[in-house]
Short mmCIF file of C-alpha atoms in Angstrom, two decimals:
data_model
loop_
_atom_site.label_atom_id
_atom_site.label_comp_id
_atom_site.label_asym_id
_atom_site.label_seq_id
_atom_site.Cartn_x
_atom_site.Cartn_y
_atom_site.Cartn_z
CA UNK H 126 173.09 68.10 81.70
CA UNK H 127 176.66 66.92 81.67
CA UNK H 128 177.79 63.48 82.79
CA UNK H 129 179.82 64.88 85.76
CA UNK H 130 176.65 66.22 87.41
CA UNK H 131 174.61 63.05 86.61
CA UNK H 132 177.23 60.85 88.06
CA UNK H 133 177.45 62.95 91.35
CA UNK H 134 173.66 62.98 91.76
CA UNK H 135 173.63 59.19 91.43
CA UNK H 136 176.48 58.98 93.90
CA UNK H 137 174.71 61.18 96.40
CA UNK H 138 171.58 59.03 96.10
CA UNK H 139 173.50 55.80 96.54
CA UNK H 140 175.17 57.28 99.72
CA UNK H 141 171.86 58.50 101.04
CA UNK H 142 170.33 54.97 100.47
CA UNK H 143 173.18 53.29 102.34
CA UNK H 144 172.59 55.62 105.33
CA UNK H 145 168.90 55.01 105.34
CA UNK H 146 169.32 51.22 105.14
CA UNK H 147 172.07 51.13 107.68
CA UNK H 148 174.34 49.49 105.10
CA UNK H 149 177.79 50.01 106.84
CA UNK H 150 179.42 47.55 104.36
CA UNK H 151 178.82 49.75 101.34
CA UNK H 152 181.92 50.54 99.42
CA UNK H 153 182.77 54.30 99.16
CA UNK H 154 186.45 55.10 98.48
CA UNK H 155 188.10 58.31 99.56
CA UNK H 156 187.41 60.15 96.17
CA UNK H 157 183.83 59.32 96.32
CA UNK H 158 183.48 60.54 99.91
CA UNK H 159 185.16 63.69 98.84
CA UNK H 160 182.77 64.05 95.96
CA UNK H 161 179.83 63.41 98.14
CA UNK H 162 180.99 66.17 100.58
CA UNK H 163 181.52 68.65 97.96
CA UNK H 164 178.44 67.94 95.86
CA UNK H 165 176.16 67.91 98.96
CA UNK H 166 177.65 71.29 99.82
CA UNK H 167 176.46 72.64 96.50
CA UNK H 168 172.91 71.80 97.60
CA UNK H 169 173.12 72.82 101.19
CA UNK H 170 172.76 69.25 102.44
CA UNK H 171 174.91 69.58 105.62
CA UNK H 172 173.63 66.39 107.04
CA UNK H 173 175.07 64.35 104.13
CA UNK H 174 178.33 66.29 104.39
CA UNK H 175 178.61 65.41 108.12
CA UNK H 176 177.70 61.83 107.39
CA UNK H 177 180.42 61.65 104.61
CA UNK H 178 183.01 62.93 107.22
CA UNK H 179 181.89 60.34 109.81
CA UNK H 180 182.09 57.59 107.30
CA UNK H 181 185.60 58.77 106.21
CA UNK H 182 186.77 58.93 109.78
CA UNK H 183 185.58 55.38 110.43
CA UNK H 184 187.09 53.86 107.25
CA UNK H 185 190.07 56.14 106.39
CA UNK H 186 191.04 57.72 109.72
CA UNK H 187 194.50 58.98 108.53
CA UNK H 188 193.39 60.48 105.17
CA UNK H 189 194.60 64.08 104.90
CA UNK H 190 192.04 65.23 102.32
CA UNK H 191 189.06 64.03 104.59
CA UNK H 192 190.79 65.83 107.45
CA UNK H 193 190.78 69.10 105.55
CA UNK H 194 187.12 68.73 104.68
CA UNK H 195 186.49 68.51 108.32
CA UNK H 196 187.98 71.94 108.65
CA UNK H 197 185.73 73.25 105.76
CA UNK H 198 182.69 71.96 107.57
CA UNK H 199 183.63 73.59 110.78
CA UNK H 200 184.23 76.93 108.92
CA UNK H 201 180.81 76.75 107.12
CA UNK H 202 178.75 75.42 109.92
CA UNK H 203 180.35 76.12 113.34
CA UNK H 204 182.31 79.30 112.64
CA UNK H 205 185.76 80.88 113.39
CA UNK H 206 186.16 79.51 116.88
CA UNK H 207 185.76 75.92 115.86
CA UNK H 208 188.22 76.55 112.91
CA UNK H 209 190.75 77.84 115.33
CA UNK H 210 190.32 75.01 117.70
CA UNK H 211 190.66 72.49 114.88
CA UNK H 212 193.84 74.16 113.40
CA UNK H 213 195.36 74.25 116.94
CA UNK H 214 194.83 70.54 117.46
CA UNK H 215 196.23 69.84 113.95
CA UNK H 216 198.93 72.39 113.69
CA UNK H 217 201.43 69.74 112.36
CA UNK H 218 199.09 69.11 109.43
CA UNK H 219 199.12 72.66 108.03
CA UNK H 220 198.09 72.94 104.33
CA UNK H 221 196.99 75.59 101.86
CA UNK H 222 193.47 74.83 102.68
CA UNK H 223 193.96 75.14 106.45
CA UNK H 224 195.80 78.42 105.94
CA UNK H 225 192.98 79.82 103.85
CA UNK H 226 190.33 78.69 106.49
CA UNK H 227 192.59 80.24 109.21
CA UNK H 228 192.70 83.55 107.26
CA UNK H 229 188.80 83.41 106.80
CA UNK H 230 188.51 83.07 110.58
CA UNK H 231 190.98 85.73 111.65
CA UNK H 232 192.01 88.15 108.85
CA UNK H 233 188.79 90.01 108.42
CA UNK H 234 189.79 93.58 107.35
CA UNK H 235 189.65 94.23 103.65
CA UNK H 236 193.15 95.50 102.91
CA UNK H 237 194.94 92.61 104.78
CA UNK H 238 192.55 90.05 103.38
CA UNK H 239 193.43 91.28 99.87
CA UNK H 240 197.10 90.99 100.73
CA UNK H 241 196.67 87.31 101.77
CA UNK H 242 194.49 86.56 98.68
CA UNK H 243 197.09 88.08 96.21
CA UNK H 244 200.09 86.33 97.98
CA UNK H 245 198.16 82.99 97.87
CA UNK H 246 197.56 83.36 94.10
CA UNK H 247 201.05 84.50 93.33
CA UNK H 248 202.81 81.76 95.31
CA UNK H 249 200.87 78.65 94.08
CA UNK H 250 200.49 77.16 90.65
CA UNK H 251 198.36 74.22 91.53
CA UNK H 252 195.47 75.36 93.68
CA UNK H 253 192.88 72.81 94.07
CA UNK H 254 189.09 72.98 93.82
CA UNK H 255 188.30 73.33 97.55
CA UNK H 256 191.06 75.81 98.14
CA UNK H 257 189.92 78.09 95.25
CA UNK H 258 186.29 77.82 96.38
CA UNK H 259 187.28 78.85 99.79
CA UNK H 260 189.43 81.56 98.52
CA UNK H 261 186.71 83.06 96.48
CA UNK H 262 184.38 82.88 99.39
CA UNK H 263 186.99 84.68 101.44
CA UNK H 264 187.17 87.44 98.79
CA UNK H 265 183.40 87.81 98.78
CA UNK H 266 183.32 87.96 102.64
CA UNK H 267 185.93 90.80 102.76
CA UNK H 268 184.62 92.80 99.83
CA UNK H 269 187.49 91.73 97.47
CA UNK H 270 185.46 89.92 94.87
CA UNK H 271 186.05 92.71 92.34
CA UNK H 272 189.85 91.87 92.47
CA UNK H 273 189.02 88.26 91.62
CA UNK H 274 186.91 89.40 88.71
CA UNK H 275 189.50 91.88 87.53
CA UNK H 276 192.31 89.39 87.64
CA UNK H 277 190.75 86.23 86.21
CA UNK H 278 193.72 85.53 84.04
CA UNK H 279 196.12 85.77 86.97
CA UNK H 280 194.06 83.49 88.95
CA UNK H 281 193.92 81.03 86.07
CA UNK H 282 197.68 80.56 86.15
CA UNK H 283 197.50 79.42 89.72
CA UNK H 284 194.83 76.73 89.25
CA UNK H 285 194.72 73.02 88.78
CA UNK H 286 191.16 73.21 87.29
CA UNK H 287 189.34 76.27 86.10
CA UNK H 288 185.59 75.38 86.25
CA UNK H 289 185.42 75.27 90.10
CA UNK H 290 186.79 78.88 90.35
CA UNK H 291 184.56 80.19 87.49
CA UNK H 292 181.51 78.58 89.12
CA UNK H 293 182.23 79.93 92.57
CA UNK H 294 183.16 83.48 91.31
CA UNK H 295 179.92 83.72 89.33
CA UNK H 296 177.83 82.31 92.13
CA UNK H 297 179.36 84.67 94.68
CA UNK H 298 178.81 87.60 92.35
CA UNK H 299 175.27 86.81 91.82
CA UNK H 300 174.70 86.25 95.49
CA UNK H 301 175.77 89.80 96.00
CA UNK H 302 173.57 91.14 93.05
CA UNK H 303 176.68 91.78 90.87
CA UNK H 304 175.20 90.25 87.77
CA UNK H 305 177.53 91.94 85.27
CA UNK H 306 180.37 90.69 87.21
CA UNK H 307 178.94 87.20 86.99
CA UNK H 308 178.79 87.06 83.16
CA UNK H 309 182.48 86.82 82.41
CA UNK H 310 183.15 83.69 84.34
CA UNK H 311 179.88 82.25 83.20
CA UNK H 312 180.73 82.83 79.65
CA UNK H 313 184.09 81.22 80.29
CA UNK H 314 182.28 78.31 81.83
CA UNK H 315 180.08 77.51 78.86
CA UNK H 316 183.05 77.86 76.63
CA UNK H 317 184.67 75.05 78.52
CA UNK H 318 181.51 73.12 79.24
CA UNK H 319 178.89 74.01 76.68
CA UNK H 320 176.47 71.22 77.39
CA UNK H 321 175.76 72.16 81.01
CA UNK H 322 172.16 73.39 81.55
CA UNK H 323 172.88 74.92 84.94
CA UNK H 324 175.49 77.30 83.55
CA UNK H 325 173.22 78.47 80.73
CA UNK H 326 170.50 78.93 83.21
CA UNK H 327 172.69 81.14 85.41
CA UNK H 328 173.60 83.18 82.31
CA UNK H 329 169.84 83.63 81.76
CA UNK H 330 169.25 84.71 85.23
CA UNK H 331 172.06 87.19 85.16
CA UNK H 332 170.84 88.86 81.96
CA UNK H 333 167.23 88.81 83.34
CA UNK H 334 168.32 90.81 86.35
CA UNK H 335 170.21 93.19 84.15
CA UNK H 336 167.29 93.71 82.03
CA UNK H 337 168.70 92.10 78.93
CA UNK H 338 165.56 90.25 78.08
CA UNK H 339 166.48 88.88 74.67
CA UNK H 340 169.89 87.55 75.95
CA UNK H 341 168.05 86.01 78.97
CA UNK H 342 165.62 84.27 76.64
CA UNK H 343 168.36 82.94 74.39
CA UNK H 344 170.34 81.58 77.38
CA UNK H 345 167.25 79.87 78.72
CA UNK H 346 166.56 78.18 75.34
CA UNK H 347 170.16 76.91 75.33
CA UNK H 348 169.63 75.42 78.76
CA UNK H 349 166.35 73.90 77.82
CA UNK H 350 167.79 72.50 74.63
CA UNK H 351 170.16 70.55 76.88
CA UNK H 352 167.66 69.74 79.56
CA UNK H 353 163.92 70.56 78.61
CA UNK H 354 162.84 70.26 82.28
CA UNK H 355 165.53 72.35 83.96
CA UNK H 356 163.59 74.38 86.48
CA UNK H 357 165.57 77.52 86.67
CA UNK H 358 165.65 77.87 82.86
CA UNK H 359 161.92 77.35 82.62
CA UNK H 360 161.39 80.17 85.27
CA UNK H 361 163.77 82.48 83.31
CA UNK H 362 161.82 81.84 80.06
CA UNK H 363 158.54 82.50 81.91
CA UNK H 364 159.75 85.74 83.27
CA UNK H 365 160.88 86.82 79.70
CA UNK H 366 157.47 85.86 78.41
CA UNK H 367 155.85 87.88 81.19
CA UNK H 368 157.92 90.98 80.23
CA UNK H 369 156.80 90.39 76.65
CA UNK H 370 153.22 89.80 77.62
CA UNK H 371 152.92 86.48 75.80
CA UNK H 372 149.80 85.05 77.36
CA UNK H 373 149.34 82.09 75.02
CA UNK H 374 152.84 80.60 75.74
CA UNK H 375 152.70 81.35 79.34
CA UNK H 376 149.31 79.70 79.67
CA UNK H 377 150.89 76.56 78.06
CA UNK H 378 153.93 76.66 80.39
CA UNK H 379 151.60 76.98 83.45
CA UNK H 380 149.62 73.88 82.41
CA UNK H 381 152.83 71.98 81.71
CA UNK H 382 154.49 73.11 85.00
CA UNK H 383 151.85 73.12 87.59
CA UNK H 384 154.36 72.63 90.46
CA UNK H 385 156.31 75.77 89.60
CA UNK H 386 155.03 78.72 91.70
CA UNK H 387 157.41 81.17 89.79
CA UNK H 388 155.83 80.13 86.40
CA UNK H 389 152.29 80.15 87.70
CA UNK H 390 152.81 83.76 89.07
CA UNK H 391 154.19 84.94 85.70
CA UNK H 392 151.20 83.52 84.13
CA UNK H 393 148.83 85.15 86.63
CA UNK H 394 150.42 88.62 86.28
CA UNK H 395 149.75 88.56 82.49
CA UNK H 396 146.42 86.83 82.51
CA UNK H 397 144.78 88.69 85.37
CA UNK H 398 144.38 92.24 83.82
CA UNK H 399 142.97 90.60 80.61
CA UNK H 400 140.52 88.47 82.60
CA UNK H 401 138.12 91.24 82.99
CA UNK H 402 137.65 91.85 79.27
CA UNK H 403 137.91 88.25 78.09
CA UNK H 404 135.63 85.61 79.59
CA UNK H 405 137.72 82.69 78.25
CA UNK H 406 140.87 84.08 79.85
CA UNK H 407 138.97 84.55 83.06
CA UNK H 408 137.68 80.95 83.11
CA UNK H 409 141.10 79.53 82.12
CA UNK H 410 142.88 81.62 84.82
CA UNK H 411 140.32 80.71 87.52
CA UNK H 412 140.76 76.98 86.75
CA UNK H 413 144.48 77.12 86.94
CA UNK H 414 144.62 79.14 90.02
CA UNK H 415 142.00 77.08 91.79
CA UNK H 416 144.00 73.97 91.11
CA UNK H 417 147.24 75.60 92.47
CA UNK H 418 146.34 77.79 95.50
CA UNK H 419 146.30 74.80 97.98
CA UNK H 420 150.02 73.94 97.04
CA UNK H 421 151.19 77.59 97.37
CA UNK H 422 149.62 79.18 100.40
CA UNK H 423 152.59 81.57 100.49
CA UNK H 424 152.02 83.08 96.98
CA UNK H 425 150.23 86.41 97.27
CA UNK H 426 149.74 86.56 93.48
CA UNK H 427 147.93 83.17 93.36
CA UNK H 428 145.96 83.78 96.52
CA UNK H 429 144.79 87.20 95.47
CA UNK H 430 143.67 85.93 92.11
CA UNK H 431 141.73 83.23 93.65
CA UNK H 432 139.86 85.46 96.20
CA UNK H 433 139.22 88.11 93.55
CA UNK H 434 137.91 85.73 90.80
CA UNK H 435 136.08 83.24 92.88
CA UNK H 436 132.52 83.93 94.02
CA UNK H 437 132.30 85.07 97.70
CA UNK H 438 130.31 82.90 100.12
CA UNK H 439 130.69 80.13 102.70
CA UNK H 440 133.11 78.17 100.55
CA UNK H 441 135.43 81.20 100.39
CA UNK H 442 134.99 81.75 104.16
CA UNK H 443 135.91 78.14 104.85
CA UNK H 444 138.90 78.36 102.51
CA UNK H 445 140.35 81.51 104.11
CA UNK H 446 139.84 80.06 107.61
CA UNK H 447 141.91 77.06 106.49
CA UNK H 448 144.47 79.42 104.98
CA UNK H 449 144.72 81.34 108.30
CA UNK H 450 145.24 78.05 110.20
CA UNK H 451 148.26 77.03 107.94
CA UNK H 452 150.61 79.62 109.57
CA UNK H 453 151.79 80.18 113.08
CA UNK H 454 148.78 81.06 115.36
CA UNK H 455 150.81 81.57 118.57
CA UNK H 456 150.03 84.61 120.72
CA UNK H 457 153.32 86.17 119.69
CA UNK H 458 152.79 85.83 116.02
CA UNK H 459 149.15 86.91 115.98
CA UNK H 460 149.83 90.61 115.57
CA UNK H 461 152.22 89.98 112.64
CA UNK H 462 149.56 87.82 110.97
CA UNK H 463 146.96 90.53 111.39
CA UNK H 464 149.19 93.09 109.74
CA UNK H 465 150.16 90.75 106.98
CA UNK H 466 146.42 89.90 106.15
CA UNK H 467 145.53 93.61 106.36
CA UNK H 468 148.20 94.37 103.87
CA UNK H 469 146.80 91.58 101.66
CA UNK H 470 143.34 92.95 101.94
CA UNK H 471 144.56 96.26 100.96
CA UNK H 472 146.27 94.79 97.90
CA UNK H 473 143.05 93.13 96.87
CA UNK H 474 141.20 96.46 97.32
CA UNK H 475 143.70 98.20 94.95
CA UNK H 476 142.80 95.45 92.44
CA UNK H 477 139.19 96.76 92.58
CA UNK H 478 137.76 93.74 94.36
CA UNK H 479 135.47 94.92 97.11
CA UNK H 480 134.10 91.49 97.68
CA UNK H 481 137.47 89.97 97.87
CA UNK H 482 138.49 92.67 100.40
CA UNK H 483 135.54 92.00 102.51
CA UNK H 484 136.18 88.31 102.50
CA UNK H 485 139.65 88.82 103.87
CA UNK H 486 138.60 91.39 106.42
CA UNK H 487 135.83 89.14 107.59
CA UNK H 488 138.32 86.26 107.88
CA UNK H 489 140.48 88.45 110.16
CA UNK H 490 137.69 89.38 112.39
CA UNK H 491 136.50 85.68 112.59
CA UNK H 492 139.91 84.35 113.46
CA UNK H 493 140.93 86.89 116.08
CA UNK H 494 137.57 87.07 117.86
CA UNK H 495 138.81 84.56 120.54
CA UNK H 496 142.21 86.36 120.92
CA UNK H 497 141.02 89.95 121.17
CA UNK H 498 143.13 90.43 124.33
CA UNK H 499 146.32 89.74 122.41
CA UNK H 500 145.60 92.45 119.73
CA UNK H 501 146.62 95.96 120.30
CA UNK H 502 144.97 99.09 118.95
CA UNK H 503 147.70 99.63 116.34
CA UNK H 504 147.00 96.16 115.02
CA UNK H 505 143.24 96.28 114.71
CA UNK H 506 142.72 99.99 113.64
CA UNK H 507 144.11 99.56 110.15
CA UNK H 508 141.53 96.65 109.70
CA UNK H 509 138.64 98.80 110.76
CA UNK H 510 140.01 101.71 108.64
CA UNK H 511 139.89 99.65 105.55
CA UNK H 512 136.53 98.14 106.43
CA UNK H 513 135.05 101.74 106.67
CA UNK H 514 136.52 102.59 103.29
CA UNK H 515 134.93 99.41 101.79
CA UNK H 516 131.65 100.14 103.45
CA UNK H 517 131.71 103.59 101.85
CA UNK H 518 132.10 102.10 98.41
CA UNK H 519 129.34 99.64 99.10
CA UNK H 520 127.17 102.49 100.29
CA UNK H 521 126.74 101.01 103.70
CA UNK H 522 127.02 104.52 105.18
CA UNK H 523 125.77 103.69 108.73
CA UNK H 524 128.34 100.99 109.00
CA UNK H 525 130.96 103.64 108.24
CA UNK H 526 129.77 105.84 111.03
CA UNK H 527 129.99 102.72 113.26
CA UNK H 528 133.53 101.87 112.12
CA UNK H 529 134.83 105.52 112.66
CA UNK H 530 133.10 105.63 116.14
CA UNK H 531 134.77 102.30 117.12
CA UNK H 532 138.29 103.68 116.16
CA UNK H 533 137.51 106.79 118.10
CA UNK H 534 136.62 104.67 121.21
CA UNK H 535 139.76 102.65 120.78
CA UNK H 536 142.15 105.57 120.25
CA UNK H 537 140.48 108.78 121.18
CA UNK H 538 141.09 110.15 117.61
CA UNK H 539 141.07 108.86 114.15
CA UNK H 540 143.36 109.01 111.13
CA UNK H 541 143.03 111.54 108.36
CA UNK H 542 141.51 108.93 106.14
CA UNK H 543 138.70 108.23 108.59
CA UNK H 544 138.00 112.01 109.01
CA UNK H 545 137.37 112.18 105.36
CA UNK H 546 135.39 108.80 105.19
CA UNK H 547 133.19 109.99 108.06
CA UNK H 548 132.37 113.31 106.51
CA UNK H 549 131.61 111.70 103.17
CA UNK H 550 129.31 109.21 104.79
CA UNK H 551 127.46 112.06 106.50
CA UNK H 552 127.04 113.73 103.11
CA UNK H 553 125.72 110.61 101.52
CA UNK H 554 123.19 110.25 104.50
CA UNK H 555 122.15 113.78 103.73
CA UNK H 556 123.41 114.89 107.18
CA UNK H 557 124.82 118.12 105.74
CA UNK H 558 124.67 120.29 108.84
CA UNK H 559 126.61 117.61 110.79
CA UNK H 560 129.12 117.29 108.01
CA UNK H 561 129.61 121.13 107.93
CA UNK H 562 130.15 121.40 111.57
CA UNK H 563 132.60 118.57 111.62
CA UNK H 564 134.71 120.08 108.84
CA UNK H 565 134.67 123.40 110.51
CA UNK H 566 135.86 121.83 113.86
CA UNK H 567 138.59 119.95 112.19
CA UNK H 568 139.87 122.92 110.41
CA UNK H 569 139.78 125.11 113.49
CA UNK H 570 141.84 122.62 115.46
CA UNK H 571 144.48 121.84 112.86
CA UNK H 572 147.82 123.32 113.85
CA UNK H 573 150.03 125.27 111.25
CA UNK H 574 151.31 123.09 108.40
CA UNK H 575 154.80 123.45 109.55
CA UNK H 576 153.97 121.51 112.66
CA UNK H 577 151.90 118.82 110.95
CA UNK H 578 154.63 116.16 111.48
CA UNK H 579 153.87 116.36 115.28
CA UNK H 580 150.23 115.25 114.89
CA UNK H 581 149.86 111.62 115.94
CA UNK H 582 146.95 109.84 114.34
CA UNK H 583 146.15 106.12 114.58
CA UNK H 584 145.41 103.76 111.80
CA UNK H 585 147.98 104.78 109.21
CA UNK H 586 150.90 102.77 107.98
CA UNK H 587 153.80 105.08 108.80
CA UNK H 588 154.77 108.67 109.77
CA UNK H 589 155.39 109.82 106.15
CA UNK H 590 151.93 108.47 105.03
CA UNK H 591 150.30 110.20 107.96
CA UNK H 592 151.84 113.58 107.04
CA UNK H 593 150.83 113.25 103.27
CA UNK H 594 147.23 112.20 104.04
CA UNK H 595 146.84 114.99 106.61
CA UNK H 596 147.89 117.56 104.09
CA UNK H 597 145.39 116.03 101.57
CA UNK H 598 142.57 115.95 104.25
CA UNK H 599 143.12 119.64 104.79
CA UNK H 600 143.07 120.64 101.24
CA UNK H 601 139.95 118.45 100.66
CA UNK H 602 138.10 119.89 103.64
CA UNK H 603 138.98 123.56 102.84
CA UNK H 604 137.59 122.95 99.26
CA UNK H 605 134.48 121.08 100.64
CA UNK H 606 133.51 123.50 103.28
CA UNK H 607 132.32 126.01 100.78
CA UNK H 608 129.95 123.53 98.92
CA UNK H 609 128.39 121.87 102.00
CA UNK H 610 124.88 122.85 100.86
CA UNK H 611 122.30 120.21 99.79
CA UNK H 612 122.02 121.62 96.37
CA UNK H 613 125.79 121.48 95.85
CA UNK H 614 126.64 118.14 97.31
CA UNK H 615 123.67 115.95 96.44
CA UNK H 616 125.49 114.74 93.31
CA UNK H 617 128.70 113.82 95.27
CA UNK H 618 130.63 111.60 92.96
CA UNK H 619 131.17 108.57 95.31
CA UNK H 620 131.91 106.19 92.52
CA UNK H 621 135.09 107.89 91.68
CA UNK H 622 136.24 108.87 95.20
CA UNK H 623 138.92 106.97 96.74
CA UNK H 624 140.30 108.08 100.18
CA UNK H 625 142.88 105.26 100.14
CA UNK H 626 144.70 106.03 96.99
CA UNK H 627 147.57 107.66 99.00
CA UNK H 628 148.29 104.13 100.38
CA UNK H 629 148.93 102.89 96.84
CA UNK H 630 151.42 105.67 96.29
CA UNK H 631 153.21 105.54 99.56
CA UNK H 632 153.39 101.86 100.82
#
């Protein structure tokens, strides 16, 4: 990492310490306060930016550059109205920066914004860092970033210092997902400042998003040669190794970086499918995941691996109840939480873990039992639907019948999935006559396929999924009704029957 960044981090820490200790005698000159403001902005530290401005107003009340930074702060934090008020109060102090901020607040259409940007570039030969940063942001806001990228050499001629422009252009391009656009200014940056880990890491990220895996790896290695612990470069390297399927090196990275969720998730994604055929991989994976899940409750990948690989039981129940309690339990958020956990349970189901799915579903039931009045039918029916499918696989056929009857009591009808699950449960209970009558009644009631979209069933994820599963159900029942005799269905292949596969294809 270059000395410039190290020095600014040290300055920021010194300023934060002075604030914390109430040391109003600490000596910060104008240049240092400007650096504090600018550097804190790079990290989104608006509190420190504001404190730098207050400090400057108290110690250097007439300083023009600090006054300009106040306008920047108002633009970033309070918006156009505040900028207009500030500019009106300081009209005598008009500067290039204030004119750019005024344009950002008031000239919002693309064509006129581009006219202002081009005029600003052509009429100035010594544009400062903050001015060019604001001009690039203005271009990004008005969909004129491509002009900046296409005219880098022209912009160069108007600048006092290139790196600020190059960094802002690349950052804005990456924020908009324009990774190819970001590469040119990033390449110019590392040409001018080759020993900056952040710039190489950004190049790695851009190549990673473009699918240029070798280039992403090489750039990450350059960043790590400069700073072996640079977090973003480590993540880029881990994602490259994930694409490559390099389990050995990912495992080493996961052990060396236990506080990086992204690295741990890359490791899990590679290790998990191998854990079922290699006991050593499974044991290592479970150990790493068990140590990490408490720190990353938001990671679906880590939580799923933990639930799937750990033995079910009271300890798992206690853990899931604790996890449930970590997020918002307000009445307003409860339906969203139920839907999120149901989606998680479905994901675990598709990872072929019936025990893990049951653990999550039971946790939902346990934790909403006292709030049943706050749960609507469309919140709970998907939970019961998944429970019915799991009970079918576990050969708890009486439970399947109870689940479907419960949904029917709640909604008056059931989803195409539950129609199928119900009939299969009847077959497995050798209740062939009931199954045949149920299929006949269903097929007699169905409307023409051209009107299927009008049929409203509960317990499915969305309209498109309902239509797809309804068509699948009709085809399945039409095929089944001719074989609903004991001698034909006694060997029903339940092990390979999955009525929820449509969810996997259409979520």
